[in-house]
Coordinates of N, CA and C in Angstrom, one line a residue:
X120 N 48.6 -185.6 46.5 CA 48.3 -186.3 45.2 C 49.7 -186.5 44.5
X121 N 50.6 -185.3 44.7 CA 51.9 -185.8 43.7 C 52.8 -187.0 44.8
X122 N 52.3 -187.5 45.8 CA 52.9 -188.9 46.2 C 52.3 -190.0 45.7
X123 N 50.9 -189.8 45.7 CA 50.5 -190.9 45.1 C 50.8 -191.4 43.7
X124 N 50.8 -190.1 42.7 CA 50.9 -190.3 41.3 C 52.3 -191.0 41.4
X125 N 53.6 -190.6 41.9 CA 54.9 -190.7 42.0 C 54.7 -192.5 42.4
X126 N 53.9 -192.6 43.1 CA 54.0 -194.2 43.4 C 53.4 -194.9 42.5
X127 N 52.2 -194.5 41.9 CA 51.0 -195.1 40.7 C 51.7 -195.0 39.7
X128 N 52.1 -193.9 39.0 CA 52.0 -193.6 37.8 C 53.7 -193.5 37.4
X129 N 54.6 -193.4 38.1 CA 55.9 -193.1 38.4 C 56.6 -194.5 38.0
X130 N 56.2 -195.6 39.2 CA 56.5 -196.8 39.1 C 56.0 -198.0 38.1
X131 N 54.7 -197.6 37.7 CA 53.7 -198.5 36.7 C 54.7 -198.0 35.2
X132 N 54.7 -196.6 35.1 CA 55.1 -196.6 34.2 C 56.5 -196.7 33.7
X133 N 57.1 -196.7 34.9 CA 58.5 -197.5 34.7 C 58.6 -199.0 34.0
X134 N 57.7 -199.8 35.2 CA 57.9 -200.8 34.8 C 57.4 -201.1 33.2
X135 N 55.9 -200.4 33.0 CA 56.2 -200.3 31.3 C 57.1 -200.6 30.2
X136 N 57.6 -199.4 30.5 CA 58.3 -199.1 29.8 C 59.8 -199.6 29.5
X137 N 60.8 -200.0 30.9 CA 61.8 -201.3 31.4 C 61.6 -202.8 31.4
X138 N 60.5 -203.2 31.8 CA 60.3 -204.4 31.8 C 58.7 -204.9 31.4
X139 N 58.0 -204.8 30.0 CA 56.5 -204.4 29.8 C 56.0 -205.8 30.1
X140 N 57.0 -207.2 30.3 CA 56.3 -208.4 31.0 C 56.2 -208.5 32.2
X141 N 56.9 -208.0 33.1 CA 56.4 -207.4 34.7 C 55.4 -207.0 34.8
X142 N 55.3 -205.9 34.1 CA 53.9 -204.9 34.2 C 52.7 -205.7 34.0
X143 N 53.2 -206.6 32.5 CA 51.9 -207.1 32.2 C 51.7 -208.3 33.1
X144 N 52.4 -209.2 34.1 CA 52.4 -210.1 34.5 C 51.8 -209.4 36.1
X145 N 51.9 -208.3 36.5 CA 51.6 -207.7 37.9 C 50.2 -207.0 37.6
X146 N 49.6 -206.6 36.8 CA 48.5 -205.8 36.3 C 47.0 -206.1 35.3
X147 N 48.0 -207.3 34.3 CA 47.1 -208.1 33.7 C 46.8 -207.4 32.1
X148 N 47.6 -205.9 32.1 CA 47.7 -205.4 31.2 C 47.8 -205.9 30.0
X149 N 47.2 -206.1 28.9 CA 47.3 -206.9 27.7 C 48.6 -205.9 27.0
X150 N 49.9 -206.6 26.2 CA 50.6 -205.6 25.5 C 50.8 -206.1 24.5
X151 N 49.7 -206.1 23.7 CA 49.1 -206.2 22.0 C 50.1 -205.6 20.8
X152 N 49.9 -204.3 21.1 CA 50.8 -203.3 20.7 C 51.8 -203.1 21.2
X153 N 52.8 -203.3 21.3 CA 53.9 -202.6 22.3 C 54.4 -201.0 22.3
X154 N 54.0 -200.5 20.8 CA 54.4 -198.8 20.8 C 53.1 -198.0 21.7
X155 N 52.2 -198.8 21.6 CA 50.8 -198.1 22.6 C 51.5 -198.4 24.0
X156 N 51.3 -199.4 24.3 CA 52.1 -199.6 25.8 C 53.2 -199.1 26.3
X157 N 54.2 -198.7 25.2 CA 55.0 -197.9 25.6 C 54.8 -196.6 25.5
X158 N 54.0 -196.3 24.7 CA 53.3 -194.6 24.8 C 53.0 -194.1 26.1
X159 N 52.2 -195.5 26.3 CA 51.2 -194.9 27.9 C 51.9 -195.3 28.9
X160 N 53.2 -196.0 29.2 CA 54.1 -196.0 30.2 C 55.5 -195.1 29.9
X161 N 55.2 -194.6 28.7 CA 56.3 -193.2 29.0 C 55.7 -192.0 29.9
X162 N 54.6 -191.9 29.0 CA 53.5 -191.1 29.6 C 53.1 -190.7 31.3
X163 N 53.2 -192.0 31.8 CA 52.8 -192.1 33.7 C 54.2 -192.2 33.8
X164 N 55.2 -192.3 33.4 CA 56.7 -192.0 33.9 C 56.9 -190.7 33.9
X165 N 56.9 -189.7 32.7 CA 56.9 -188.4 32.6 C 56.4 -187.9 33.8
X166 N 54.4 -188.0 34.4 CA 54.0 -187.6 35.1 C 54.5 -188.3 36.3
X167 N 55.0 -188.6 36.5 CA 55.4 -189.6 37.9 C 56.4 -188.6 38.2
X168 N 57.7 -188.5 37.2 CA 58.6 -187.5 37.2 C 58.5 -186.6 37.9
X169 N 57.5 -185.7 36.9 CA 57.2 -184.1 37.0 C 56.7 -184.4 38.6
X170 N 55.8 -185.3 39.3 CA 55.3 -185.3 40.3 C 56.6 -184.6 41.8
X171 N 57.5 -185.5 41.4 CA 58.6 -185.1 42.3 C 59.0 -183.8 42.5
X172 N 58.9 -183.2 41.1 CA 59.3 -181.6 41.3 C 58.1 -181.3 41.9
X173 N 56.6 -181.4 42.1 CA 55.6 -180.9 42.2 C 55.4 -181.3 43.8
X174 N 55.9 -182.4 44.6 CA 56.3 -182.3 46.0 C 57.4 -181.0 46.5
X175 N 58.0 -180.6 45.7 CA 59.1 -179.1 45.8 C 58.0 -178.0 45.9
X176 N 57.5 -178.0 44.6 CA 56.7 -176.6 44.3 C 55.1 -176.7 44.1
X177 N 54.5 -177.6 44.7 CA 53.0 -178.3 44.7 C 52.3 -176.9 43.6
X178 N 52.3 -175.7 43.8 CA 51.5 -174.6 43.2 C 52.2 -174.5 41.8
X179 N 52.9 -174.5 41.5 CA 53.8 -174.7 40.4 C 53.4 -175.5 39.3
X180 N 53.4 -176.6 40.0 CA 53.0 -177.9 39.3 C 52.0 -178.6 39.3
X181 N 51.0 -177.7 39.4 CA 49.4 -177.7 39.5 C 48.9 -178.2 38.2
X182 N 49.5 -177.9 37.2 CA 49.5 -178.5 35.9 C 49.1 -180.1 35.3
X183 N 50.1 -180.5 35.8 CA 50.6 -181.9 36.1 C 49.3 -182.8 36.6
X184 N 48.9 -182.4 37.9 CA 47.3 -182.9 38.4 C 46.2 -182.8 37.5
X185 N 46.1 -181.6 36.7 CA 45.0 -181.2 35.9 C 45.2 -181.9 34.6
X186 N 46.5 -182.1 34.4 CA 46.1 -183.1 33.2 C 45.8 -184.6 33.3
X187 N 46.4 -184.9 34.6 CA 45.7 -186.4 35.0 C 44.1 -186.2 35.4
X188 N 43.7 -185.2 36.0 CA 42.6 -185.0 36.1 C 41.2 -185.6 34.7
X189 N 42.1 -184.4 33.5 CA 41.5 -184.3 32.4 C 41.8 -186.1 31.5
X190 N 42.8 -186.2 31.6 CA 43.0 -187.4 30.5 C 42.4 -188.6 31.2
X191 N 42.3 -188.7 32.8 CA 41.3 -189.9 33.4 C 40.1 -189.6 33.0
X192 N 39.4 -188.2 33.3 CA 38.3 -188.3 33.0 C 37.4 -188.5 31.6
X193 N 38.4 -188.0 30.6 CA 38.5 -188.3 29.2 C 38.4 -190.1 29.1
X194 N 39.0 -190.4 29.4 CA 39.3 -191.9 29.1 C 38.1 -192.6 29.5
X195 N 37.4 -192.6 31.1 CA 36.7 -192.9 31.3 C 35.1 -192.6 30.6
X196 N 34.7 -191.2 30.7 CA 34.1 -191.2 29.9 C 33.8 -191.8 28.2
X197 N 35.1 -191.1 27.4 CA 34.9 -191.5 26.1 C 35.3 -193.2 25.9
X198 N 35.8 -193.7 26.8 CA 36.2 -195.0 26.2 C 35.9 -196.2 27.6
X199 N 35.6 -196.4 28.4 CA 35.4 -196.9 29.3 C 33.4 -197.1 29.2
X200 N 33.2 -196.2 29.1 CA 31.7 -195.7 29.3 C 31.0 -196.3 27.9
X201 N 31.6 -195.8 26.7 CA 30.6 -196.8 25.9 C 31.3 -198.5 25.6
X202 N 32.2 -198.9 26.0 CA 32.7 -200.2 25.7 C 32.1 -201.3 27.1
X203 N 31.4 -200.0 28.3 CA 30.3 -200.6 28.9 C 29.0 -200.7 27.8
X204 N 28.7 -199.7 27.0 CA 27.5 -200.0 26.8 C 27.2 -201.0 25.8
X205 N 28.2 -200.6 25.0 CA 28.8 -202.1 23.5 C 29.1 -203.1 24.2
X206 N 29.2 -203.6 25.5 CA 29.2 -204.8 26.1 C 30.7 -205.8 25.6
X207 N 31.7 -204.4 25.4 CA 33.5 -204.6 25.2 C 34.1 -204.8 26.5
X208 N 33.6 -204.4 27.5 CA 34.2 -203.9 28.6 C 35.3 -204.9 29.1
X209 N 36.0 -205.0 29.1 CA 37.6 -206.1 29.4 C 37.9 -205.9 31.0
X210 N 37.6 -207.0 31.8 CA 37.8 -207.1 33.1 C 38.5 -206.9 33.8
X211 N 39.8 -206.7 33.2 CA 41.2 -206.4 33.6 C 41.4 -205.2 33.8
X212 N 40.1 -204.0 33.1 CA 40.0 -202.8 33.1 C 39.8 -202.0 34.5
X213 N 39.1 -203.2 35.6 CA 38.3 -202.5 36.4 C 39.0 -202.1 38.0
X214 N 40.2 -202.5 38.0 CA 41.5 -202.2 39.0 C 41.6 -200.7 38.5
X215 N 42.0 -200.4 36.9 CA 42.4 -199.2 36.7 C 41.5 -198.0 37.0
X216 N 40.1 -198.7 36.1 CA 38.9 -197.4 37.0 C 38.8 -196.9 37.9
X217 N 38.7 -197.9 39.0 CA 38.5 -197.8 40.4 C 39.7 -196.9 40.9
X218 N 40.9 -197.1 40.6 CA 42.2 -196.0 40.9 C 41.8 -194.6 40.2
X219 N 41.4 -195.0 38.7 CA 40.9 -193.4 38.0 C 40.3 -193.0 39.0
X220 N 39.0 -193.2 39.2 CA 38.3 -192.5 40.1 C 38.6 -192.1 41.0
X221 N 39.1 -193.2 41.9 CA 39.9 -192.7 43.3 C 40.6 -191.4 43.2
X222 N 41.3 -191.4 42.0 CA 42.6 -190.0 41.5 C 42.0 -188.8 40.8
X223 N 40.6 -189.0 40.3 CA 39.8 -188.2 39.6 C 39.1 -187.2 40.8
X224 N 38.9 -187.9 42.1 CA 38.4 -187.1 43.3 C 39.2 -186.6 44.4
X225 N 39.9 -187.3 44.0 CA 41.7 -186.8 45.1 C 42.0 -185.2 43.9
X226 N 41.9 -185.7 42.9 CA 42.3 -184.5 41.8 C 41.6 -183.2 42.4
X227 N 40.4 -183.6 42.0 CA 39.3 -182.3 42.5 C 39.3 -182.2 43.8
X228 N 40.1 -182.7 44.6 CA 40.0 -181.8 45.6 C 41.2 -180.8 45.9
X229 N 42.5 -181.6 45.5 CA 43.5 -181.4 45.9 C 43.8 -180.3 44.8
X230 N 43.1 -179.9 43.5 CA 43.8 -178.7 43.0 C 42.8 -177.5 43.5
X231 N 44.5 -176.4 43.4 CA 43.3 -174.9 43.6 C 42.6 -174.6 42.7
X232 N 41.7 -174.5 41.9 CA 41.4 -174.1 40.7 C 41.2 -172.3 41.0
X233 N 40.8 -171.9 42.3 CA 41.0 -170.6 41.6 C 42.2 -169.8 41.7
X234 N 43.4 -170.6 41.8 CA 44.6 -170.4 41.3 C 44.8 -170.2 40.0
X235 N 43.8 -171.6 39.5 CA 44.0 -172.0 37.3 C 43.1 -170.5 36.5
X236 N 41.9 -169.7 37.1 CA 41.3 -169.0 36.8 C 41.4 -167.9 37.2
X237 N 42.1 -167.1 38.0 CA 42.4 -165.6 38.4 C 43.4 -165.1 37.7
X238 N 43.1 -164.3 37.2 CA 43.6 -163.0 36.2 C 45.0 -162.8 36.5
X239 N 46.1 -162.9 35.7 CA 47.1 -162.7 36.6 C 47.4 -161.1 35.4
X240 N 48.0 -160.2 36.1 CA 48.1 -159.1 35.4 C 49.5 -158.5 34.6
X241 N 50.0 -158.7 33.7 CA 51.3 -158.4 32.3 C 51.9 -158.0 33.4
X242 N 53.3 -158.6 33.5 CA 54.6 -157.8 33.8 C 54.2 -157.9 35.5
X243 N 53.6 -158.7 36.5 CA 53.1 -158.4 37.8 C 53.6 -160.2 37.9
X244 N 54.4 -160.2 39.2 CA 54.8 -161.4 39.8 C 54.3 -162.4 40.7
X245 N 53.7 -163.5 41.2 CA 52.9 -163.8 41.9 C 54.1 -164.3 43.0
X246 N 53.3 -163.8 44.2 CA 54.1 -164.2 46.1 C 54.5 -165.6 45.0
X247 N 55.6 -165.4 45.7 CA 56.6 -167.2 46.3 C 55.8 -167.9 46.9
X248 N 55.7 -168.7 46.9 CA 54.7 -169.8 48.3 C 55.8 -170.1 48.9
X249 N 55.6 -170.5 50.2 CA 56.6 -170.7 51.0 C 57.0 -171.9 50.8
X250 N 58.0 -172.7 51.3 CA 58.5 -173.8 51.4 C 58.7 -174.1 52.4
X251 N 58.3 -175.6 52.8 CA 58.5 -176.4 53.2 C 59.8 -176.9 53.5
X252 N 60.2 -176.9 55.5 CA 61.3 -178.2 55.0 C 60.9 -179.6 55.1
X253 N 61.5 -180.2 54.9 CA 61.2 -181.5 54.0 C 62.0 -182.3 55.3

């Protein structure tokens, strides 16, 4: 998953944020606002970023997944879901869903969660994971 984000969200948000008529000329992305558009392509650059370290230390950076996890499924739900039902829904939206989702079930699979929920105990170190050579 942290390759994919690094390609999706790495490079989309690059181009955001360097060249926001690229983006919007390759994507269809409306950029209305430009400080929202730059919000949200700082945003998938950050995570794009962090993704690289998270090909180093995948358990580490388990974080990083769970918040794309959370803010895709947030979005979809709270904003996607009723601007279907208010009959807002903007067609240019439905490339990104289809990736959400796709990334929403790559997410759930690909994190440990009972890494996110086991007790870790004061002053007690967790194993190194091994490393990979690369």
């Amino acid at each position: 998953m942290y390759s994919l984000t690094i390609i999706f969200a790495g490079i989309i948000g690059l181009l955001m944020v360097v060249s926001p008529s690229t983006a919007n000329s390759l994507m269809s992305i409306p950029t209305e606002n430009p400080m929202i558009f730059g919000l949200a392509g700082s945003l998938w650059l950050a995570i794009g970023l962090l993704s690289v370290l998270g090909l180093r230390s995948p358990l580490k950076f388990v974080p990083v997944l769970l918040l794309e996890l959370i803010y895709k499924t947030v979005w979809i739900v709270f904003v996607v879901l009723p601007a279907v039902v208010n009959n807002s829904y903007s067609s240019w939206t439905t490339p990104t869903v289809i990736l959400f989702l796709a990334f929403i079930v790559g997410d759930i699979i690909a994190i440990p969660f009972w890494t996110l929920f086991e007790k870790e105990e004061i002053g007690t170190k967790r194993k190194p994971e091994p490393t990979k050579a690369l």
